[in-house]
GROMACS .gro file of C-alpha atoms in nm:
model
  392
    1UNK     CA    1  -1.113   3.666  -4.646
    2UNK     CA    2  -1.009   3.955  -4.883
    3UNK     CA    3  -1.149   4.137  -5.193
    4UNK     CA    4  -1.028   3.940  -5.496
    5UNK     CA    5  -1.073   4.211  -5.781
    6UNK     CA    6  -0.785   4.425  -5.865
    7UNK     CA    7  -0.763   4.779  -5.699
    8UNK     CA    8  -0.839   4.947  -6.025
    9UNK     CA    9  -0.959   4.641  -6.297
   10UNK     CA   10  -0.890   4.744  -6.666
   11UNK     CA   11  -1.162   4.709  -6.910
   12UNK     CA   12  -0.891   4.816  -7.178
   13UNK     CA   13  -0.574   4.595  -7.196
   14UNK     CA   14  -0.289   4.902  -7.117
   15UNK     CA   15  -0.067   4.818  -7.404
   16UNK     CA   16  -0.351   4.860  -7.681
   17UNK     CA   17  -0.365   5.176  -7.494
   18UNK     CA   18  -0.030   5.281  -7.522
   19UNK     CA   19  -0.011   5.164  -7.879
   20UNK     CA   20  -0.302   5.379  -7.945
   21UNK     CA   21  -0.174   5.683  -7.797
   22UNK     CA   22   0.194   5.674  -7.943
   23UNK     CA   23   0.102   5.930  -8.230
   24UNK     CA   24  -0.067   6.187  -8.060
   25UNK     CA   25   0.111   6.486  -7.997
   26UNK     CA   26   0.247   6.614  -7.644
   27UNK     CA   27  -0.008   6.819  -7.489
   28UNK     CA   28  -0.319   6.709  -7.794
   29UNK     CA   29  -0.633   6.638  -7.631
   30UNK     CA   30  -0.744   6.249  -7.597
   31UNK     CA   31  -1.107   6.161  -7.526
   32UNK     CA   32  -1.236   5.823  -7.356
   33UNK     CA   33  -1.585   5.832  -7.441
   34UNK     CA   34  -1.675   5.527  -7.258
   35UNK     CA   35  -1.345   5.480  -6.995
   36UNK     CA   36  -1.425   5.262  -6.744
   37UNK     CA   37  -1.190   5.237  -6.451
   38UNK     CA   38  -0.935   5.482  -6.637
   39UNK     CA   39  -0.672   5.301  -6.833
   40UNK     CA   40  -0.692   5.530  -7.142
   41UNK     CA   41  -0.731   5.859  -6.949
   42UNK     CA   42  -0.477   5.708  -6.719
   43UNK     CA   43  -0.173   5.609  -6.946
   44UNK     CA   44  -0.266   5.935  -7.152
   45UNK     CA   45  -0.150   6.175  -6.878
   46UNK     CA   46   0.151   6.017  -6.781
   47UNK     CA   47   0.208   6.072  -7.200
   48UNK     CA   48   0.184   6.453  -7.137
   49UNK     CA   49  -0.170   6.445  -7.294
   50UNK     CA   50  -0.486   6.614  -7.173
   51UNK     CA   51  -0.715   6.354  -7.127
   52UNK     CA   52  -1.127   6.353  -7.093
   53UNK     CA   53  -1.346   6.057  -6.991
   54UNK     CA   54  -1.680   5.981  -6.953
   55UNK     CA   55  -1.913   5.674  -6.802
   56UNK     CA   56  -2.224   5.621  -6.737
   57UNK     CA   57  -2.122   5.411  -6.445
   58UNK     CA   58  -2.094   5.579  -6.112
   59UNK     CA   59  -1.857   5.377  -6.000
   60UNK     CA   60  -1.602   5.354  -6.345
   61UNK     CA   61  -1.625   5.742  -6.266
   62UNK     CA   62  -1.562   5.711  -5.911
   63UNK     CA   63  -1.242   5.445  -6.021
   64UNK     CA   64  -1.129   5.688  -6.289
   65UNK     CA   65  -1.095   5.962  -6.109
   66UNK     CA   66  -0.915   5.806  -5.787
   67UNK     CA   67  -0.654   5.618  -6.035
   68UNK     CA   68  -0.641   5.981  -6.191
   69UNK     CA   69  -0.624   6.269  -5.928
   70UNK     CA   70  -0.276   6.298  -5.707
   71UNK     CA   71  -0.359   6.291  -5.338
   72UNK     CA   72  -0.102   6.300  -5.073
   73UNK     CA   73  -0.112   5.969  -4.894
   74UNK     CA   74  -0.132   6.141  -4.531
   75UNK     CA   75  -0.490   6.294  -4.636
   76UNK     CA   76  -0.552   5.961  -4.707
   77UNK     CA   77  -0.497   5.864  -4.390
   78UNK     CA   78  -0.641   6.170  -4.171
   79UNK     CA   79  -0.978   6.127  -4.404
   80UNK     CA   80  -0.952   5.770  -4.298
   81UNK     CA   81  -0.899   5.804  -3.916
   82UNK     CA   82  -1.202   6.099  -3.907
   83UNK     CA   83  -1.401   5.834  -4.112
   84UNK     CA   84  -1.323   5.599  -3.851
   85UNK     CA   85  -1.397   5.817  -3.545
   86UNK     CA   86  -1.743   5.883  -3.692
   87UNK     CA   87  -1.832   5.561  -3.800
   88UNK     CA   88  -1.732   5.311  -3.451
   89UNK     CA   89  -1.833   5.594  -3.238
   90UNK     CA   90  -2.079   5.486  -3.032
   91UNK     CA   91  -2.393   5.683  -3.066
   92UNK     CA   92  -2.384   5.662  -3.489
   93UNK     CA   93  -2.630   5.316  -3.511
   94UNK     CA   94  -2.939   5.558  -3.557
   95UNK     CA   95  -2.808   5.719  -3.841
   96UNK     CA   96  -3.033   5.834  -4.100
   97UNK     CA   97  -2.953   5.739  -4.468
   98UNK     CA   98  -3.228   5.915  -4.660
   99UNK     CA   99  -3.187   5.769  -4.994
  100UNK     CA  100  -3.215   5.374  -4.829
  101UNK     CA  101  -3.489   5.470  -4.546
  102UNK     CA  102  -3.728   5.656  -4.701
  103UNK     CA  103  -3.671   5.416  -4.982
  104UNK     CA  104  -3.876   5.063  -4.983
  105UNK     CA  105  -3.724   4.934  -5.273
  106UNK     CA  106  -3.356   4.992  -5.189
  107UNK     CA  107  -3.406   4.898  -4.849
  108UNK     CA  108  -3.535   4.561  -4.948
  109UNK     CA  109  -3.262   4.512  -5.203
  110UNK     CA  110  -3.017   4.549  -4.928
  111UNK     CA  111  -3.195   4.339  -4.682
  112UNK     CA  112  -3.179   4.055  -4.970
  113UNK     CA  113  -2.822   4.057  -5.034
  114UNK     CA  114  -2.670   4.179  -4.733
  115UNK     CA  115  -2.646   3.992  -4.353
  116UNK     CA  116  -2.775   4.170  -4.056
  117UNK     CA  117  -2.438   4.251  -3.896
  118UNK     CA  118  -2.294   4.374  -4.229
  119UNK     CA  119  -2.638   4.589  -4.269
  120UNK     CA  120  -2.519   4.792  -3.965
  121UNK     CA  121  -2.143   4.816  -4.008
  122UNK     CA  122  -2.194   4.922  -4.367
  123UNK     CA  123  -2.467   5.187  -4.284
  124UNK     CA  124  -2.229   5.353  -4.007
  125UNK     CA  125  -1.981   5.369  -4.262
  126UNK     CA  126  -2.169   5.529  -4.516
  127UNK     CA  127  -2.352   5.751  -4.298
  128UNK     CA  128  -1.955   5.875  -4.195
  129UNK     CA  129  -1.909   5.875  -4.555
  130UNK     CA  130  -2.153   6.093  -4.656
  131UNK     CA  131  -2.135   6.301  -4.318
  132UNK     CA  132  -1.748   6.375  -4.396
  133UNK     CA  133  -1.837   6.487  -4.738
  134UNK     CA  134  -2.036   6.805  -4.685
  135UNK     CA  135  -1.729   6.886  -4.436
  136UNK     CA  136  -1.459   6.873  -4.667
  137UNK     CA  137  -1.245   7.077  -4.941
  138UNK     CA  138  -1.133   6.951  -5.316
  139UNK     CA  139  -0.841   6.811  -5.140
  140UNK     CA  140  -0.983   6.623  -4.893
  141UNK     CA  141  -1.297   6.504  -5.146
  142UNK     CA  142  -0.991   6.281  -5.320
  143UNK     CA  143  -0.880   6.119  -5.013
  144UNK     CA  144  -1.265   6.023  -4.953
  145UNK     CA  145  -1.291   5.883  -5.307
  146UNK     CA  146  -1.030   5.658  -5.212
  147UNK     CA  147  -1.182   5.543  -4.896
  148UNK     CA  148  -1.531   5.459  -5.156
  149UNK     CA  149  -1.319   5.301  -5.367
  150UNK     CA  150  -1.207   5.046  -5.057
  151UNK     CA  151  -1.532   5.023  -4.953
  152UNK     CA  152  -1.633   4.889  -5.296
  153UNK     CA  153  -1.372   4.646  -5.312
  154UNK     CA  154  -1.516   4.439  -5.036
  155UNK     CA  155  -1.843   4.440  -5.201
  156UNK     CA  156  -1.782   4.445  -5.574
  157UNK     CA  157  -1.566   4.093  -5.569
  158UNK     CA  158  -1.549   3.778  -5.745
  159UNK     CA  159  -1.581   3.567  -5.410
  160UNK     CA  160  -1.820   3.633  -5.079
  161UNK     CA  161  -1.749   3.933  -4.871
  162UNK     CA  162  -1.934   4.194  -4.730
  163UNK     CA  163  -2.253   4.065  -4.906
  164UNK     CA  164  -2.432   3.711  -4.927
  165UNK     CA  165  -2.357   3.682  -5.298
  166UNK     CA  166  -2.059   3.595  -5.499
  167UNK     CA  167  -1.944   3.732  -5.873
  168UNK     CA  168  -2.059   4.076  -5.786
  169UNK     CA  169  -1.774   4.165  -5.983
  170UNK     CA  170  -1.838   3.980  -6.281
  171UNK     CA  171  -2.188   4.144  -6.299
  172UNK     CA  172  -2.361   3.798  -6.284
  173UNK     CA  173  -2.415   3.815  -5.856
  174UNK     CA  174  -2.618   3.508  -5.706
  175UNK     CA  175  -2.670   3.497  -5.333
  176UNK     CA  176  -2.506   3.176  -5.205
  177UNK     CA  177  -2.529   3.203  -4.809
  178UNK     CA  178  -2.776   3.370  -4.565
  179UNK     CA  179  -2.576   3.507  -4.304
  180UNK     CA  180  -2.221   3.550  -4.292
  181UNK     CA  181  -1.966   3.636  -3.999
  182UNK     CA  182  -1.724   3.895  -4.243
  183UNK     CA  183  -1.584   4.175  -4.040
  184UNK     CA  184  -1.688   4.480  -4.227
  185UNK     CA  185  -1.426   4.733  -4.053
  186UNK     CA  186  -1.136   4.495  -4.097
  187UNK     CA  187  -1.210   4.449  -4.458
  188UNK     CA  188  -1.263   4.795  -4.518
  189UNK     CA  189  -0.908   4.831  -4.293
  190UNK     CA  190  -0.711   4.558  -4.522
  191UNK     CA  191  -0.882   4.733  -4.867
  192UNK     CA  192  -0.751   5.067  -4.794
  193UNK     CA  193  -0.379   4.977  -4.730
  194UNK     CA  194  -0.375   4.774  -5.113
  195UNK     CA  195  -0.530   5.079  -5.267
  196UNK     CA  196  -0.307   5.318  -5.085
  197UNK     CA  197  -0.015   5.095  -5.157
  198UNK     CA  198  -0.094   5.105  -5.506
  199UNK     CA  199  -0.148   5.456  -5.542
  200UNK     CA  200   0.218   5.473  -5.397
  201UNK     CA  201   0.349   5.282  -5.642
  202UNK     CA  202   0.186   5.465  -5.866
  203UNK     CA  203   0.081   5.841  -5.834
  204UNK     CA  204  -0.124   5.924  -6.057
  205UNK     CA  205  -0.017   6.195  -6.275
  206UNK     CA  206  -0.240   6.534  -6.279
  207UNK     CA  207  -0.436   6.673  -6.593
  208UNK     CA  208  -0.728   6.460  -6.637
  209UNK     CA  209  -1.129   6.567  -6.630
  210UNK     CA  210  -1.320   6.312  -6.558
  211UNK     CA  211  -1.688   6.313  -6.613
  212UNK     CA  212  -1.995   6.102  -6.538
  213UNK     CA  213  -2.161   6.131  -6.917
  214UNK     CA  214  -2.288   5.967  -7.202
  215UNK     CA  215  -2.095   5.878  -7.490
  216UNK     CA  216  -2.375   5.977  -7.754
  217UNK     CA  217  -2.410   6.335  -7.646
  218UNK     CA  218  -2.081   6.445  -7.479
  219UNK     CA  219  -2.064   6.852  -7.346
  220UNK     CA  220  -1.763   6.927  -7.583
  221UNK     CA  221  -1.672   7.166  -7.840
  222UNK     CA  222  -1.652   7.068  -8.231
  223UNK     CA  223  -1.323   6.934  -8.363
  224UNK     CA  224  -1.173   6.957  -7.962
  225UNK     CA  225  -1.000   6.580  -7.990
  226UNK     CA  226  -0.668   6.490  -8.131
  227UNK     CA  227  -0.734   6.168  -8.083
  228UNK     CA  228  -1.072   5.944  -7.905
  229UNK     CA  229  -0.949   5.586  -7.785
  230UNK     CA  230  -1.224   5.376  -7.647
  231UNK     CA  231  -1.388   4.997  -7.569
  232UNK     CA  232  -1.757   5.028  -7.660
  233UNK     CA  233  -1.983   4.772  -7.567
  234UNK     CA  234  -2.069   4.518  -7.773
  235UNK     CA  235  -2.458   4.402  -7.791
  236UNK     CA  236  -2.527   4.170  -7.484
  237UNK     CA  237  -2.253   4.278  -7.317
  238UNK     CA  238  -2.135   4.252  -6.956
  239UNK     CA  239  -2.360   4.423  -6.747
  240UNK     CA  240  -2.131   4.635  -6.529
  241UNK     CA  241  -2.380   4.828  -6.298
  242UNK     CA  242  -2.574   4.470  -6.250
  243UNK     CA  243  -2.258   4.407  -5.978
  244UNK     CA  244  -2.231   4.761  -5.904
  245UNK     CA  245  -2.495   4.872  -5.794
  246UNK     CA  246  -2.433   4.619  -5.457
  247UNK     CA  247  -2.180   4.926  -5.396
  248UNK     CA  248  -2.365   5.235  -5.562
  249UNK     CA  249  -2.664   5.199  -5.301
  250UNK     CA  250  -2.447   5.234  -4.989
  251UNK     CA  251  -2.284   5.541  -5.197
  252UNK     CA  252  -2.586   5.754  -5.200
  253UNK     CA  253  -2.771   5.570  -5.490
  254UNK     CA  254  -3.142   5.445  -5.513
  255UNK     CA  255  -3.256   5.144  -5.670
  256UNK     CA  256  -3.455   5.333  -5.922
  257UNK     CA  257  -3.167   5.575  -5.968
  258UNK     CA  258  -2.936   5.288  -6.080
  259UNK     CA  259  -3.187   5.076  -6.283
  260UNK     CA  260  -3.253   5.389  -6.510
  261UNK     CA  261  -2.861   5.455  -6.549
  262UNK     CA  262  -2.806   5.080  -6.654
  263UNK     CA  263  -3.150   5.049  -6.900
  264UNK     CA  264  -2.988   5.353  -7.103
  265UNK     CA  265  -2.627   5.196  -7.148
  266UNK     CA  266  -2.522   5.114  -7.472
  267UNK     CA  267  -2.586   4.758  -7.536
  268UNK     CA  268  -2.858   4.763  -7.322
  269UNK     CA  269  -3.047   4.472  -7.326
  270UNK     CA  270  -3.409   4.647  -7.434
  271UNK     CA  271  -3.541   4.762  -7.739
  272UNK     CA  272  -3.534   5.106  -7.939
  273UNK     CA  273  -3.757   5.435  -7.806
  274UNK     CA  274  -4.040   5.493  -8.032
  275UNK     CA  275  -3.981   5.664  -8.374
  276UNK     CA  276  -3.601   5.591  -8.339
  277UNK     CA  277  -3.469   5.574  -8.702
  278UNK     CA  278  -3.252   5.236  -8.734
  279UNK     CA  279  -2.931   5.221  -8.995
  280UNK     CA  280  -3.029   4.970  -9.240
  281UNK     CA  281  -2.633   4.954  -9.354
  282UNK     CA  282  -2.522   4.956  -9.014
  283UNK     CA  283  -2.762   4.698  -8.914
  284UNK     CA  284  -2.694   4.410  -9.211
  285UNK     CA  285  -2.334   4.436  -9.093
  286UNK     CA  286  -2.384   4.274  -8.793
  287UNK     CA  287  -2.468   3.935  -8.937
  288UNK     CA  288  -2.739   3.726  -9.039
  289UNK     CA  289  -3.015   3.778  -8.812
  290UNK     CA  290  -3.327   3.635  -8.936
  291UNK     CA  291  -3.310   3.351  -8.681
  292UNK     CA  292  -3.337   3.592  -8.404
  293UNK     CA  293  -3.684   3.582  -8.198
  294UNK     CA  294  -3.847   3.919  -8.187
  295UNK     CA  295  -3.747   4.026  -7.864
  296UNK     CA  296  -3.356   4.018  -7.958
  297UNK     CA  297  -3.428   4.165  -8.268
  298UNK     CA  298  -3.511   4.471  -8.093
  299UNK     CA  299  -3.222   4.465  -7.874
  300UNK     CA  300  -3.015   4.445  -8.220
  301UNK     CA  301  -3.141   4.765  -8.369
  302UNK     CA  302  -3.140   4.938  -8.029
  303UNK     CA  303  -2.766   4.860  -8.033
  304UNK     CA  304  -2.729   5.012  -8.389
  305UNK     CA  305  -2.881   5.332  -8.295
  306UNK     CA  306  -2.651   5.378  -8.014
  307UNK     CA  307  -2.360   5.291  -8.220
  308UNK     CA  308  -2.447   5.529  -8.446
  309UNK     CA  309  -2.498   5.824  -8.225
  310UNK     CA  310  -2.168   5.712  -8.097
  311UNK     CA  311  -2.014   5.752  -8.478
  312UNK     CA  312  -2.128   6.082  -8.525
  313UNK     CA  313  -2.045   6.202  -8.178
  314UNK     CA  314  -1.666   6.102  -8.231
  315UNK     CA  315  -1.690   6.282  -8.569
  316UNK     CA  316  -1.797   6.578  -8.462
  317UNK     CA  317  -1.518   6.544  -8.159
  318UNK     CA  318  -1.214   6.503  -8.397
  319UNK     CA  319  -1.018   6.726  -8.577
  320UNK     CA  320  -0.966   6.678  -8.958
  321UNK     CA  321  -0.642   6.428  -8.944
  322UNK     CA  322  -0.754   6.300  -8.566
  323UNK     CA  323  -0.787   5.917  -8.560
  324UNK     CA  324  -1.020   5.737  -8.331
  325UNK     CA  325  -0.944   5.396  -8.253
  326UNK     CA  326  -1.214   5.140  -8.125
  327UNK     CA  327  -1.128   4.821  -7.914
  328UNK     CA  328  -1.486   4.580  -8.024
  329UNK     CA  329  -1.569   4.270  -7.851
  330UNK     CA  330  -1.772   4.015  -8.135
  331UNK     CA  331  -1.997   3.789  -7.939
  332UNK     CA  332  -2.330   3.575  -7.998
  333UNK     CA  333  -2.695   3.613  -7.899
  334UNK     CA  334  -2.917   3.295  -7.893
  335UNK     CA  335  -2.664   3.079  -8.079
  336UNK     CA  336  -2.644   3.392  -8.370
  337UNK     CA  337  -2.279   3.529  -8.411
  338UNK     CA  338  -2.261   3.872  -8.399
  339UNK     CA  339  -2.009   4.104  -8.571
  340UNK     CA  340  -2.011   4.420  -8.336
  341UNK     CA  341  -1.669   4.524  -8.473
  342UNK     CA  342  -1.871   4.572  -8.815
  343UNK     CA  343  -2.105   4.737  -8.705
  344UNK     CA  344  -1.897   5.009  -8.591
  345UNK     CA  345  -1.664   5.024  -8.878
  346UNK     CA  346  -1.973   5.058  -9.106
  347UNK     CA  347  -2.128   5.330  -8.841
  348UNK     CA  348  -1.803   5.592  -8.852
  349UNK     CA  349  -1.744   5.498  -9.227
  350UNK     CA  350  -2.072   5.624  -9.290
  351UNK     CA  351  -1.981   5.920  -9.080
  352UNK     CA  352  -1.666   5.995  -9.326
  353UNK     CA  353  -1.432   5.807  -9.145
  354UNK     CA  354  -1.127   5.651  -9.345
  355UNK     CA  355  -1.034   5.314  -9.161
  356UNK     CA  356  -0.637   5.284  -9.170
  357UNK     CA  357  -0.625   4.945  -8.986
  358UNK     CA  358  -0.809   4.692  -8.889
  359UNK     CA  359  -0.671   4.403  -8.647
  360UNK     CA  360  -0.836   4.083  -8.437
  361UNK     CA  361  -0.659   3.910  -8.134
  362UNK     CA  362  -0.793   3.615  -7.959
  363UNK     CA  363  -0.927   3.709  -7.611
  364UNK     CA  364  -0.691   3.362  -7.387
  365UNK     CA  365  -0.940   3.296  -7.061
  366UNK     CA  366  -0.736   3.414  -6.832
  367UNK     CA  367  -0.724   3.787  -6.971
  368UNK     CA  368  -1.093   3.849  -6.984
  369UNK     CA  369  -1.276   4.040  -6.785
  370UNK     CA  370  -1.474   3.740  -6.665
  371UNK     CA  371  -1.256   3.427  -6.727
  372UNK     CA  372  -1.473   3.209  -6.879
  373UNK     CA  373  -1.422   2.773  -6.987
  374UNK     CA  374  -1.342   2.675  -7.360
  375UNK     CA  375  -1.677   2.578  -7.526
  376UNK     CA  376  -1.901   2.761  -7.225
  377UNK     CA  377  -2.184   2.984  -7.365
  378UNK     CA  378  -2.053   3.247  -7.235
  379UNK     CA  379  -1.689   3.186  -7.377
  380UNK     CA  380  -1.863   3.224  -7.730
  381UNK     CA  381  -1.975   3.574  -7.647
  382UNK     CA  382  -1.617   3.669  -7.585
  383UNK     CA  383  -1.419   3.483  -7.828
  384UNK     CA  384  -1.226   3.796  -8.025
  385UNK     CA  385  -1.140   4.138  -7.988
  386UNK     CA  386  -1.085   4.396  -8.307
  387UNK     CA  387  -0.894   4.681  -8.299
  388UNK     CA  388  -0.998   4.969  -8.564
  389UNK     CA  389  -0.795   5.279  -8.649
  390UNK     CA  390  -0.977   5.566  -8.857
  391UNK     CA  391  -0.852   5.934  -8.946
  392UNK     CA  392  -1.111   6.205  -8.974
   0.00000   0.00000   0.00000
């Protein structure tokens, strides 16, 4: 059995991409606030464009900057064979992975969805992982972020692999077996050769910076963006780092570490911190609410403040005649439809923002992240996609 997500799965359809970036000029700066696995940052460099993305996600980082950063394939391959050496060598079992072993919590997460003989071909691989890493230059550091990124794909998949549970990838993971016979190392073996192929088929094209960071307060300079091109999440969204994680925790991660990057996400499922001042304007936009229970009422208004720290960030990013264009998923909570795409129209309007153009498609099944059956609850929260220009 192999992986069954794509090498590098798009949370941005590439030609709203390249639609988006037509009108920039050569060499103007583009900026992915919230990028994913790199299809903005991606199709901006091979425009000639220098391109800057951030994520909260480890691993959208970790995706982004492998589909991003040349590497000569035979690196590749002499990172992979040293990997190997370490990790089969006979005298590795005893390895010590701090962050799972002195860890109770992680540990017992990965006893739960991982089978004993996958426990101890996995931690001999990440113990050669993270061995190799303090050994290595820049150079080398991009051929192991390609051998992560294989690694992941045999754990972050839409069928069982190398753990017990299915759907990883589609952040909704349920265990469905207790033991399971899947051959870490030839898995691992078969994931490498379709990333390297791919990467073959298409290098990647130098001049991106990518950057593990949070779309509300990015480390950039006023009026440093030409143009910002960017998916946000819309409220109850797909919980990436819910399937994640199953990968993140043999990268180095703790439990703890992850739960505290995915509570802070935008669209988080919790409500507001204390004092937080909540858009009235931005708020109302999103639909009628009343019917909403308490709890998800919260959830709404933590939403708006994050959509509004996202408005002024990209304001403050642009320069006066950049546009920023905003790819918004509408969706419904507890039967309630919610208007996301308002919501952030109303947010950057408020910030000054002129909209130029406003657009909805119909999201078909079989395009979604998560294809999903007509009239399923879940098909309802991902019915329509709008596509919003503005000029600063």
């Amino acid at each position: 059995m192999t992986a069954t997500i794509h090498p590098f799965p798009a949370r941005m359809a590439p030609e709203l991409a390249l639609a988006a970036l037509k009108n920039v000029p050569v060499g103007g700066t583009i900026i992915d606030p919230m990028m994913g696995s790199g299809t903005v940052i991606r199709h901006a460099t091979e425009l000639g464009l220098q391109a800057v993305g951030f994520d909260m996600d480890p691993l959208a980082v970790l995706m982004s900057r492998v589909w991003t950063t040349p590497v000569d394939d035979r690196v590749i391959g002499n990172a992979y064979a040293r990997l190997s050496e370490i990790a089969l060598g006979s005298n590795f079992d005893n390895e010590a992975l701090p962050w799972i072993d002195a860890d109770p919590e992680t540990r017992d997460f990965i006893n739960y969805w991982f089978g004993c003989q996958q426990i101890v071909a996995l931690r001999r691989w990440s113990g050669a992982i993270a061995k190799l890493a303090n050994e290595l230059g820049p150079n080398d550091t991009a051929a192991l972020d390609v051998v992560r990124v294989a690694l992941s794909r045999i754990i972050v998949t839409k069928e069982q692999c190398a753990s017990l549970a299915r759907d990883t990838s589609h952040s909704r993971p349920h265990r469905v077996t207790l033991s399971s016979d899947y051959c870490i190392h030839q898995g691992l073996d078969r994931s490498l050769k379709i990333v390297r192929g791919r990467l073959q088929k298409s290098p990647p094209t130098a001049g991106a910076k990518i950057y593990r960071g949070d779309a509300r307060a990015m480390p950039l300079a006023d009026d440093s963006a030409d143009a910002i091109l960017t998916s946000p999440p819309y409220l109850n969204a797909i919980d990436y780092l819910r399937g994640h994680r199953m990968s993140l925790i043999w990268l180095g991660y703790r439990l703890s570490e992850l739960r505290t990057i995915r509570s802070d996400n935008i669209g988080a499922e919790r409500r507001p911190e204390a004092g937080a001042a909540v858009q009235i304007d931005v708020k109302a936009s999103l639909g009628n609410l009343e019917s909403l229970p308490r709890r998800h009422q919260g959830m709404v208004e933590r939403y708006v403040c994050d959509i509004v720290a996202l408005a002024s960030e990209v304001k403050r990013l642009l320069r006066p005649g950049g546009t920023a264009t905003m790819i918004v998923g509408n969706s419904t909570l507890k039967g309630v439809f919610i208007k996301n795409s308002a919501a952030v129209l109303k947010a950057l309007e408020l910030q000054g923002l002129r909209c130029v153009s406003e657009s909805v498609r119909d999201l078909p099944s079989s395009s979604r992240y998560l294809p999903t059956a007509p009239g399923s609850k879940l098909a309802n929260r991902m019915r329509q996609e709008t596509v919003l220009t503005f000029v600063a």
